Coordinates of C-alpha atoms in Angstrom, one line a residue:
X1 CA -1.4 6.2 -13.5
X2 CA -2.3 8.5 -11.1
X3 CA 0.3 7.3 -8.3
X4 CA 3.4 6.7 -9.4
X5 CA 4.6 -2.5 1.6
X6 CA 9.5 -14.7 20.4
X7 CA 11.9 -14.4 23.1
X8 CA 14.3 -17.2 22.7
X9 CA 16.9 -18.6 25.7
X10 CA 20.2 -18.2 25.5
X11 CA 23.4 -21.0 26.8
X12 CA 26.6 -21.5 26.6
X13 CA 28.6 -18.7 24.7
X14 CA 25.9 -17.4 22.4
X15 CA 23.1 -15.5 22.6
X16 CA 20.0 -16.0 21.1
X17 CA 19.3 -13.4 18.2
X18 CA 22.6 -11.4 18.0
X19 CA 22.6 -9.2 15.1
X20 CA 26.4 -9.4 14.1
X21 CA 26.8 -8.1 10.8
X22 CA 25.4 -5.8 8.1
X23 CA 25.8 -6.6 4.8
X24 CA 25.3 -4.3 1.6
X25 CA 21.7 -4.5 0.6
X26 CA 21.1 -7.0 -2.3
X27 CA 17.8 -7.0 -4.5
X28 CA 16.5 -10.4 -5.5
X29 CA 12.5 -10.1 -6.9
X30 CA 12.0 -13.5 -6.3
X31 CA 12.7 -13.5 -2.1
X32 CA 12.3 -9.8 -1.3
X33 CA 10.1 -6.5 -2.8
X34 CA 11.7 -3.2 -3.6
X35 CA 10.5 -1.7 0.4
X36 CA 11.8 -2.5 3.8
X37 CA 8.9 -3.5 6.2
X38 CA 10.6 -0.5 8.3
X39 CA 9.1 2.6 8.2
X40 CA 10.7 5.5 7.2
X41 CA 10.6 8.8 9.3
X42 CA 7.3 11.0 8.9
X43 CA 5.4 13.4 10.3
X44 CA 2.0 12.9 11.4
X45 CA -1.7 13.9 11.3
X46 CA -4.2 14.5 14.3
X47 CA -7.0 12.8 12.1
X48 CA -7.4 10.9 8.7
X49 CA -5.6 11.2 5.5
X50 CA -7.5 10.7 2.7
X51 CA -6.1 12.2 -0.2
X52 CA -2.2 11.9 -0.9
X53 CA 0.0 12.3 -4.4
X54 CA 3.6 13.0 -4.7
X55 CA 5.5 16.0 -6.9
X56 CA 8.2 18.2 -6.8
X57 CA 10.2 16.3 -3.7
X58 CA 6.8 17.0 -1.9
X59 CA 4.0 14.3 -0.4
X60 CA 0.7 16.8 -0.8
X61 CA -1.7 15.2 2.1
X62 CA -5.6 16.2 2.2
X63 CA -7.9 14.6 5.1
X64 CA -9.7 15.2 8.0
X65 CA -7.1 16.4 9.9
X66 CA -6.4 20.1 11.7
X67 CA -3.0 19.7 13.1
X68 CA -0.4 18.0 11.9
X69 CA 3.0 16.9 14.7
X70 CA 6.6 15.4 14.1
X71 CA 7.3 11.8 14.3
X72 CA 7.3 10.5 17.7
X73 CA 4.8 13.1 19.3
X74 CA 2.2 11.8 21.3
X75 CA -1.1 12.9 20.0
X76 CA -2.0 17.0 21.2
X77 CA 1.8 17.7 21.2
X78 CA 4.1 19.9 19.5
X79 CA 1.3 20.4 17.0
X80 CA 1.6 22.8 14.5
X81 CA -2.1 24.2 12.2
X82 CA -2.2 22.9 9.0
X83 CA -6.6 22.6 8.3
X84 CA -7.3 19.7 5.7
X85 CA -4.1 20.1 3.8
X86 CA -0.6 20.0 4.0
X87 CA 2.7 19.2 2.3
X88 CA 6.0 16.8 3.7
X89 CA 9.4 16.7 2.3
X90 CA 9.1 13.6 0.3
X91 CA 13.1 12.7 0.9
X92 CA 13.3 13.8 4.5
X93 CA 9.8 13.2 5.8
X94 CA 9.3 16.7 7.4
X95 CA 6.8 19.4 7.9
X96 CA 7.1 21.6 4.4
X97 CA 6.1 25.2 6.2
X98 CA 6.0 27.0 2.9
X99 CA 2.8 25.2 1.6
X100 CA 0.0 26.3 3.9
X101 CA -3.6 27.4 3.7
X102 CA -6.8 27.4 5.1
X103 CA -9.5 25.5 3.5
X104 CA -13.3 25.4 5.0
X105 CA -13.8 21.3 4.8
X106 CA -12.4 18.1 4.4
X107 CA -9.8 16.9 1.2
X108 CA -11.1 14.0 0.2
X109 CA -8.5 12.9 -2.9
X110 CA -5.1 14.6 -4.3
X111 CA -3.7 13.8 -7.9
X112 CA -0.6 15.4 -9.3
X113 CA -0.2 16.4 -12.9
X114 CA 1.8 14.1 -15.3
X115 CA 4.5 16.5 -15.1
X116 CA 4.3 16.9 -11.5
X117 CA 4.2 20.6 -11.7
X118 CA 0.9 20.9 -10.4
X119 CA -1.7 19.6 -7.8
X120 CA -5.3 19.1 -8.0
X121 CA -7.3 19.0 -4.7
X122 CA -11.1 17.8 -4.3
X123 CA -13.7 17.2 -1.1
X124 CA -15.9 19.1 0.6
X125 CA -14.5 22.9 0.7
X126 CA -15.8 26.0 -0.4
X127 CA -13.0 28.3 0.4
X128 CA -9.0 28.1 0.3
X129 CA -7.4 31.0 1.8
X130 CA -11.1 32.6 1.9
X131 CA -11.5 32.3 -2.1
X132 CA -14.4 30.4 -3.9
X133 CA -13.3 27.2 -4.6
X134 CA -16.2 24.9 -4.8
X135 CA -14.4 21.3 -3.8
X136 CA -12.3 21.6 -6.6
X137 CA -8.5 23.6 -6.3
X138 CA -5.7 23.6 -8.0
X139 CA -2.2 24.5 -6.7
X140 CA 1.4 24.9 -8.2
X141 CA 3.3 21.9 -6.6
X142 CA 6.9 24.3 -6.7
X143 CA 5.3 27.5 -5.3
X144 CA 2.5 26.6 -2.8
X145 CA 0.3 29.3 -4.9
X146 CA -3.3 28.8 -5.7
X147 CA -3.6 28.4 -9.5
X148 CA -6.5 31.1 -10.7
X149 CA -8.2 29.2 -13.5
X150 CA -8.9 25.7 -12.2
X151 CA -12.1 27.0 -10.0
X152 CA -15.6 25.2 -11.7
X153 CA -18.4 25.4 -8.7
X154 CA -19.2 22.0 -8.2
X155 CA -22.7 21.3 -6.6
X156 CA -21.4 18.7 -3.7
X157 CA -18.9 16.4 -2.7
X158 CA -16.0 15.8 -5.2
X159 CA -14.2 12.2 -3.7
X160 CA -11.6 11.1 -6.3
X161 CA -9.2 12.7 -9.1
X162 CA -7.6 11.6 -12.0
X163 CA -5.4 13.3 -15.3
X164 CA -5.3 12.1 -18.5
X165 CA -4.0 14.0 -21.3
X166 CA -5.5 17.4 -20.9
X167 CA -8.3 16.8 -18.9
X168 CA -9.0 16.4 -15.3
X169 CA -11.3 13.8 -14.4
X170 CA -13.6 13.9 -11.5
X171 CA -16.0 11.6 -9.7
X172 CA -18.3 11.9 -6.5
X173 CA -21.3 12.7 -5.3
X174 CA -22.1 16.0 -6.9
X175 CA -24.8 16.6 -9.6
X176 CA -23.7 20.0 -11.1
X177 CA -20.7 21.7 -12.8
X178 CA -20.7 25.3 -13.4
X179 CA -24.8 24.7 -12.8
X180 CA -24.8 22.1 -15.9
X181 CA -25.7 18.6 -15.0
X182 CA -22.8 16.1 -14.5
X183 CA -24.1 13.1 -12.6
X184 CA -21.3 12.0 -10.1
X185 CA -18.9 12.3 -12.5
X186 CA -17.3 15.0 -15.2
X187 CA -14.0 16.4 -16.6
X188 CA -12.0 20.1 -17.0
X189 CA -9.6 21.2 -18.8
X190 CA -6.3 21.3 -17.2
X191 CA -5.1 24.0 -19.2
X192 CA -8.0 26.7 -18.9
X193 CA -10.3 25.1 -16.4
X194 CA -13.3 24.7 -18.9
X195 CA -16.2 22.0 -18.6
X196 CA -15.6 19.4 -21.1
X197 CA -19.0 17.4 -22.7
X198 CA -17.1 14.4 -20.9
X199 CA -20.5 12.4 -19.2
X200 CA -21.0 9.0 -18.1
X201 CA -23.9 10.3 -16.5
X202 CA -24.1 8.1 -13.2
X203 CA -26.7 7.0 -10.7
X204 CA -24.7 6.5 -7.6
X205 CA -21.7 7.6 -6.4
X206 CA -18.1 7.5 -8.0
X207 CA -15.3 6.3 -5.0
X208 CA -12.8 5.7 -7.9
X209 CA -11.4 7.1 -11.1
X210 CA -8.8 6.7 -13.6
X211 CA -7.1 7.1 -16.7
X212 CA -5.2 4.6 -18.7
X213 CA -1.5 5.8 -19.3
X214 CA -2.3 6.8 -22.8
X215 CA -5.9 8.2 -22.4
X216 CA -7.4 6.1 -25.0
X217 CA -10.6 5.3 -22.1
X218 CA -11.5 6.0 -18.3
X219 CA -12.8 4.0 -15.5
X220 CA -14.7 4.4 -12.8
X221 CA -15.7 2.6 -9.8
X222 CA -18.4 3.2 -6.5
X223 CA -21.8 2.8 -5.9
X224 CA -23.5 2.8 -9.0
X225 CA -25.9 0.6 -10.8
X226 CA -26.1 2.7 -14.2
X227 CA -24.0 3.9 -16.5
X228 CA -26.1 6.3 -18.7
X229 CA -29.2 4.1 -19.8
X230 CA -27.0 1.3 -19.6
X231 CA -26.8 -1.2 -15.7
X232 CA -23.5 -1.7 -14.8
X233 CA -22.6 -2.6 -11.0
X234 CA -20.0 -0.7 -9.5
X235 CA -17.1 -0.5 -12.1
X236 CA -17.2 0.7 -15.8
X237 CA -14.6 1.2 -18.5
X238 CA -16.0 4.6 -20.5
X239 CA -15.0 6.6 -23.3
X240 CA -12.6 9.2 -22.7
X241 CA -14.0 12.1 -24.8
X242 CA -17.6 11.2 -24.4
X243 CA -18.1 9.1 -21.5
X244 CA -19.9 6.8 -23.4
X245 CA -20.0 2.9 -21.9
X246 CA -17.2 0.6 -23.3
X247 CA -17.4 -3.2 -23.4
X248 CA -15.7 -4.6 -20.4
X249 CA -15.6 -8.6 -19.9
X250 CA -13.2 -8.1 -16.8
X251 CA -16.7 -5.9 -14.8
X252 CA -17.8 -9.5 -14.3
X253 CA -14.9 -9.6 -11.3
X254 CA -17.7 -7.4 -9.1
X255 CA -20.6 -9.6 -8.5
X256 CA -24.0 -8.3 -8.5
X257 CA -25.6 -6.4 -5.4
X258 CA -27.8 -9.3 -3.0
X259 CA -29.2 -8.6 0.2
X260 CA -26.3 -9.9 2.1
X261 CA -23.2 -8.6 -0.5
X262 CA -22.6 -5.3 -2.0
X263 CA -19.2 -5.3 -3.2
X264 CA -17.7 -1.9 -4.2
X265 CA -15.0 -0.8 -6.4
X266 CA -12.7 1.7 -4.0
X267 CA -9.2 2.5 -5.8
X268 CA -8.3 1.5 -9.4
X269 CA -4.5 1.8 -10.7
X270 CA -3.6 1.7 -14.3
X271 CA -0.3 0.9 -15.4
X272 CA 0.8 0.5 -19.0
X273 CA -1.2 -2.3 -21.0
X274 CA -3.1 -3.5 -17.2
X275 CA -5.5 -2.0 -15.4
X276 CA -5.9 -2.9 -11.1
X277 CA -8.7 -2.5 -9.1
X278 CA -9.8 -2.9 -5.4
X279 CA -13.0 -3.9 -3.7
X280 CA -14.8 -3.5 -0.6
X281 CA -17.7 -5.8 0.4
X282 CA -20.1 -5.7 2.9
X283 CA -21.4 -9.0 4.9
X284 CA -19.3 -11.9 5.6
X285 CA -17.3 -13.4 2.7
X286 CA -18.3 -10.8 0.4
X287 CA -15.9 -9.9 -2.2
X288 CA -13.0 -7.5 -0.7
X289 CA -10.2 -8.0 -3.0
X290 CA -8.2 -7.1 -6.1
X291 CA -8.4 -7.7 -9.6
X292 CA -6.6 -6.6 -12.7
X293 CA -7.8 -6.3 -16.5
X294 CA -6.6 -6.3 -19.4
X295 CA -6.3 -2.4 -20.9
X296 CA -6.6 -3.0 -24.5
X297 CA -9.2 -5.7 -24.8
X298 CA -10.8 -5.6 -21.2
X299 CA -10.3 -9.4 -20.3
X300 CA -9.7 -10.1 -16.8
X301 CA -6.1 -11.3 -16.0
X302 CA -6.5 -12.4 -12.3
X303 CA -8.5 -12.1 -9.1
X304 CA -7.0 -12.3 -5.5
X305 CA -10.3 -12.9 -3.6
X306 CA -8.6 -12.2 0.1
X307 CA -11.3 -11.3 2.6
X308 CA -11.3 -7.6 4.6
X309 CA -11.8 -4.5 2.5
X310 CA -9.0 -3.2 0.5
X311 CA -9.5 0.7 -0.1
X312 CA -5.6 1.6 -1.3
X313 CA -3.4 0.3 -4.4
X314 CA -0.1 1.9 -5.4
X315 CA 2.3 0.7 -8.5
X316 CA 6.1 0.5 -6.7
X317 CA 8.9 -0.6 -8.8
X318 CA 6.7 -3.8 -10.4
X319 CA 5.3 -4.4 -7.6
X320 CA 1.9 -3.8 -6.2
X321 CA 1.3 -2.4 -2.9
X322 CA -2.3 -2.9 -0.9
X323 CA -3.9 -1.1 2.1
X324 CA -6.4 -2.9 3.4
X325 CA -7.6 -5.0 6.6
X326 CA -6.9 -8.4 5.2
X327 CA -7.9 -11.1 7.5
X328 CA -8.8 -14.5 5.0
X329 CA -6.4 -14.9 2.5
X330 CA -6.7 -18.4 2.9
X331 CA -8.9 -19.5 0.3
X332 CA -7.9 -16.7 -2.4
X333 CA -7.9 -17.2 -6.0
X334 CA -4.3 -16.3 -7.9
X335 CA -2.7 -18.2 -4.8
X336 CA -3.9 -19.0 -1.0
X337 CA -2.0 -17.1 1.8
X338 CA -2.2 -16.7 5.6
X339 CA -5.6 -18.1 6.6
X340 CA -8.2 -16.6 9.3
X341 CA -6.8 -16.7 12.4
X342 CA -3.8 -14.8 11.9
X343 CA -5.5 -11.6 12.8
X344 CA -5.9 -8.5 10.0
X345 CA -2.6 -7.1 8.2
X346 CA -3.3 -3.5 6.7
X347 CA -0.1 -3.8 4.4
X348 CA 0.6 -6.5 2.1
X349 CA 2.3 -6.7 -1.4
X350 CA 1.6 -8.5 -4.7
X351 CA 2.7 -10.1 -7.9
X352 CA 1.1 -7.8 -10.2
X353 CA 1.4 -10.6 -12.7
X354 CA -0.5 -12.8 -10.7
X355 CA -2.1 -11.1 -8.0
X356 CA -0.3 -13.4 -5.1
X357 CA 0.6 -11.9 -2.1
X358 CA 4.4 -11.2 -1.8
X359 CA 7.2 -10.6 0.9
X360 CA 6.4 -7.7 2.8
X361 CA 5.1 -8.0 6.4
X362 CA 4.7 -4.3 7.9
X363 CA 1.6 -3.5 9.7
X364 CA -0.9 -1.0 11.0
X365 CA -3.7 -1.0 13.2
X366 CA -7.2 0.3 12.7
X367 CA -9.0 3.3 14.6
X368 CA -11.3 5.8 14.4
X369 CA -13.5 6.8 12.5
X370 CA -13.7 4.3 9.7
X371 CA -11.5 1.3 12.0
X372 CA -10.2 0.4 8.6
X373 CA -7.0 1.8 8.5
X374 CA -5.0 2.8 5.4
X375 CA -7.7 4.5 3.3
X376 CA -5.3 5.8 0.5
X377 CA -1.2 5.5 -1.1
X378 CA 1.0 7.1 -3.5
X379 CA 4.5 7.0 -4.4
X380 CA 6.9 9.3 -5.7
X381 CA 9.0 6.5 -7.7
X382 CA 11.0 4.9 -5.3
X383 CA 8.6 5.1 -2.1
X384 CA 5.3 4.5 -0.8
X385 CA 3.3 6.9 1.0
X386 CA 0.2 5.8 3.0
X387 CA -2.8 7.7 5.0
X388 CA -5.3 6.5 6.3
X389 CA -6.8 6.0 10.2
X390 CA -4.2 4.3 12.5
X391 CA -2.4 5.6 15.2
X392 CA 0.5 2.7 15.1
X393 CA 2.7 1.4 12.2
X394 CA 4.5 -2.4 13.4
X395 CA 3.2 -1.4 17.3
X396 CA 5.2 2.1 17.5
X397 CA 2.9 5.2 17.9
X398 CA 2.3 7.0 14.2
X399 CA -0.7 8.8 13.7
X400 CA -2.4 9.2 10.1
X401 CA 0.6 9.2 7.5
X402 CA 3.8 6.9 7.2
X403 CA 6.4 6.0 4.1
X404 CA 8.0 3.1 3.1
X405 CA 11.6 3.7 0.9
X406 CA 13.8 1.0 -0.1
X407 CA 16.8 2.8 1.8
X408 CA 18.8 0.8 4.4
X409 CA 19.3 -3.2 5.3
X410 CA 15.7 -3.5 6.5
X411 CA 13.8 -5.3 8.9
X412 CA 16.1 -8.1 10.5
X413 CA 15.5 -11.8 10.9
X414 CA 13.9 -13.2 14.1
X415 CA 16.7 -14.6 16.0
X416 CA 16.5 -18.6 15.2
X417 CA 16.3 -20.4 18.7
X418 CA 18.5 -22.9 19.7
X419 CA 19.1 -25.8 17.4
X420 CA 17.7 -29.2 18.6
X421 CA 20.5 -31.9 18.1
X422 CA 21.2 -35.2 17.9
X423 CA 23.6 -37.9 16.7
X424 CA 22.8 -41.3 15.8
X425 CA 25.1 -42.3 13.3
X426 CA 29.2 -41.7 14.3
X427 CA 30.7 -38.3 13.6
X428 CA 27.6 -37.0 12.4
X429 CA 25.5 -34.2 13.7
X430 CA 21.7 -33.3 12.9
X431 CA 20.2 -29.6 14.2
X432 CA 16.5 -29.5 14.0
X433 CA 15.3 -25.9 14.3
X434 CA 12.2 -23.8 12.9
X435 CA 12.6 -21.9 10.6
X436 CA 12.8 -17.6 11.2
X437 CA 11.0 -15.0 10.2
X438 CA 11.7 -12.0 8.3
X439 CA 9.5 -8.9 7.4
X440 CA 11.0 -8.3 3.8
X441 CA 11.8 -11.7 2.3
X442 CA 10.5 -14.8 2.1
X443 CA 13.6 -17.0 1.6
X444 CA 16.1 -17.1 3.7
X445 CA 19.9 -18.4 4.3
X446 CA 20.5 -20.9 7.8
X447 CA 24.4 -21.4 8.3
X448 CA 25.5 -24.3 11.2
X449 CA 27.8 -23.5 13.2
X450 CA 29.8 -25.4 14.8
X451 CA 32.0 -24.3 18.6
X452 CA 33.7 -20.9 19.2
X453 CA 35.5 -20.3 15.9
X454 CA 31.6 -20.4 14.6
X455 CA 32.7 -23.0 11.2
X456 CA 30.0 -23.3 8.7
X457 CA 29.7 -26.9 8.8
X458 CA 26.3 -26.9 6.7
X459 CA 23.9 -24.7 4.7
X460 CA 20.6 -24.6 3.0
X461 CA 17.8 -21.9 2.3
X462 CA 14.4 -22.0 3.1
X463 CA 11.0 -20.5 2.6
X464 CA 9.1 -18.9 5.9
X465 CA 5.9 -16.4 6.5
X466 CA 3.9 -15.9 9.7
X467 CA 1.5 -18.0 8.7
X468 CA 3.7 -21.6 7.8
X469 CA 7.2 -21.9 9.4
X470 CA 8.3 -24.9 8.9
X471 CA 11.2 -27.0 10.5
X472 CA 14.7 -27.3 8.4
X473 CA 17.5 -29.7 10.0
X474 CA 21.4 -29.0 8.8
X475 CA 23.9 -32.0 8.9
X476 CA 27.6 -31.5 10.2
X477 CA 29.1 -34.4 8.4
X478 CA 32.8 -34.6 10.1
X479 CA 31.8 -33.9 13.7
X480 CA 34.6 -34.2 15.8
X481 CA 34.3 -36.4 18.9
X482 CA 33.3 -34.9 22.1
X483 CA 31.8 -32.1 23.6
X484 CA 30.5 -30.3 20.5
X485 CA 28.7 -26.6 20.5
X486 CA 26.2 -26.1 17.7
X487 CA 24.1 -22.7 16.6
X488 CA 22.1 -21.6 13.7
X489 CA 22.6 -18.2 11.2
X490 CA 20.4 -16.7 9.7
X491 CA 21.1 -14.6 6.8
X492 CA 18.7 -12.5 4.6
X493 CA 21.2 -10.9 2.2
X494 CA 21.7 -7.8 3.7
X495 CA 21.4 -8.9 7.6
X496 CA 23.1 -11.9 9.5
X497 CA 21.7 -12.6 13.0
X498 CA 22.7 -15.7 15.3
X499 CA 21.5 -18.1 17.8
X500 CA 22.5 -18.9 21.4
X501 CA 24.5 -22.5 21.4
X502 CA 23.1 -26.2 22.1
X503 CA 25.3 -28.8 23.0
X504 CA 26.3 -32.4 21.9
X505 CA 28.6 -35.3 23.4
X506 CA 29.4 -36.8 19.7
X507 CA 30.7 -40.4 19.1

């Protein structure tokens, strides 16, 4: 609730992967997700994002970072000051210059209120603008200003946010609020910025929290190994007044700490009657993937057991967005995908009613400090912001923040190579070619065409990914005879690209 992803030859007349037409965009759930795979213009970062939340037509982004630079600037140029935090048009991408101000350390996590009119910061600070804020601030998300009654001194490290009703939920690595003990975990009010007896009372540290839509319990995920008197490995569903331990059949997702596995919880998304939660292993095949629950009776619904940490989920639209370094889908529960091999991809979508992985190809690299890469999302609605460390979004240069929007005919279909051909039974034609790929869908349309007038002689659709593309052949049935010309369309409902021509003597 707190955040509302080959050079082909040429002959004849054609060439191989013409884009010649552009078609209004068309939504189909079952072949495409509600995001192109092309990135939408942004400004950048000189360091990592780690906090990010949406309000007010503004993307609030907290991190590492000290500088911030428009899209396209190589990193050290036209940078502008922004220390830890700063704010980007949310429809344009751009710099907001009205929101700025000085903090002392590092924003770790951003969440907006339900109405969006304000914005909660926590991390590491002591001072914004050279007030006392102990690594907790509040902000008004229209005005920029500093809000002057959300300021409890908390002892240490505050590392993830979440509003439910009228309270502000807060988990880290602190051990104090307002000098009363709150183990890694306690809540405020958002209305007057008092303490509430809210206490799980942890033993580790908290790298997730959040409410369910209608506040009726909490959860919490990290490090810990107690929840209260009670043990409970890395995730908990509590009470939301008390903090008291609830049952939770679905905790049984996280295995238990060995030697050679700790699996953490590091970002949990709830979203009307389901909860969704991502994990982070250490040591090989350890479990690094995402799970959801059920909110009401706590039952698990699926697990997607892709291997290579996954630190960022974000609702879009029904559809459920994931940062992490996948590299082993192979093998997952709730449906195999690419296996090793393929090398990692940072950005991937999924069936939230299944947890499969869905058509959305985009990708990131990984870089300093954490070589992870997306670390954190958030959308506004109808987009999907992402932070993290990279320095590249599908190869271009794009340094610690890029969006995703639905807006536009998206990425466009690998130009299919030339047809193979052949013709063993009279005035009949057989193309042989593999099949494309495209970025946003899935399925796509292949045409055959047939000499310079380009008549669809046959068509079929087909399913594709980077990791299994297979072969489809197309049949002209009424060749003519001769010296025949022959290419392949591809069409993915908003984009039609063509081939180069192959040739055929038909008898």
């Amino acid at each position: 609730m707190r955040k509302l992803i080959a050079a082909l030859s040429a002959a004849g007349l054609g060439v191989a992967g013409l884009l010649v037409a552009l078609q209004p965009a068309q939504t189909a759930v079952t072949t495409a997700g509600p995001l192109t795979a092309l990135p939408a213009t942004a400004w950048q970062t000189d360091a990592s994002v780690l906090g990010l939340a949406v309000a007010k037509n503004k993307a609030f982004v907290g991190g590492r970072f000290l500088n911030v630079r428009p899209p396209g600037a190589a990193p050290g140029a036209s940078q502008t000051g922004r220390t830890y935090l700063a704010a980007f048009n949310q429809t344009t991408g751009a710099l907001d210059t009205t929101f700025n101000h000085v903090l002392n350390g590092i924003v770790w996590s951003i969440v907006a209120s339900a109405d969006g009119s304000k914005i909660y910061i926590g991390g590491d600070f002591t001072k914004v603008d050279g007030v006392t804020r102990n690594r907790l601030a509040a902000f008004d998300a229209t005005t920029g200003a500093l809000i002057a009654n959300i300021k409890p001194s908390v002892s240490y490290r505050v590392k993830t946010l979440a509003v439910g009703g009228n309270s502000l939920y807060f988990g880290g690595s602190f051990g104090l609020v307002n000098g009363i003990a709150r183990n890694r975990a306690a809540a405020i009010s958002t209305v007057d910025g008092t303490l509430q007896a809210w206490n799980p009372n942890l033993d580790a540290d908290v790298y997730a929290i959040d409410a369910a839509d209608d506040n009726s319990k909490v959860y919490l995920g990290g490090t810990f190994t107690k929840v209260g008197t009670t043990s409970r490995w890395a995730v908990a569903s509590v009470n939301n007044s008390t903090g008291a331990i609830l049952p939770f059949s679905a905790a049984s997702a996280v295995p238990n700490p060995t030697s050679s596995c700790k699996s953490r919880v590091k970002d949990i998304e709830t979203v009307g009657t389901t909860v969704y939660f991502a994990n982070a292993g250490d040591g090989g095949g350890c479990f690094d993937g995402t799970w959801s629950a059920d909110v009401a009776t706590g039952n698990l619904k699926w697990k997607n057991t892709c291997l290579g940490a996954t630190e960022a989920i974000t609702m879009v639209q029904g559809w459920l967005f994931k940062g992490s370094h996948a590299h082993d889908c192979g093998a997952a529960t709730a449906g195999p995908a690419f296996p090793e091999g393929y090398g990692n991809h940072y950005l991937l979508l999924q069936n939230p009613a299944d947890g499969k992985i869905g058509p959305w190809f985009p990708n990131t690299n990984a870089a300093a400090p954490t070589q992870v890469g997306p670390l954190v999302s958030a959308t506004g609605g109808s987009d999907l912001w992402v932070g993290g460390d990279f320095t590249t979004v599908n190869g271009a240069g794009q340094q610690g923040l890029t969006r995703f929007t639905g807006l536009g005919n998206g990425a466009v279909p690998l130009g299919p190579a030339l047809p193979a051909l052949s013709n063993t039974v009279t005035k009949q034609v057989k193309a042989t070619v593999q099949t494309s790929l495209d970025n946003d869908d899935v399925t796509l349309t292949y045409r055959l065409l047939r000499g310079a007038t380009n008549t669809v002689v046959a068509t079929t659709t087909a399913n594709s990914t980077f990791w299994s593309r297979p072969s489809i052949t197309l049949t002209d049935t009424n060749a003519p005879v001769g010296s025949q010309q022959y290419r392949i369309e591809v069409y993915d409902g908003k984009n039609t690209v063509r081939g180069g021509y192959s040739t055929i003597t038909v008898s």
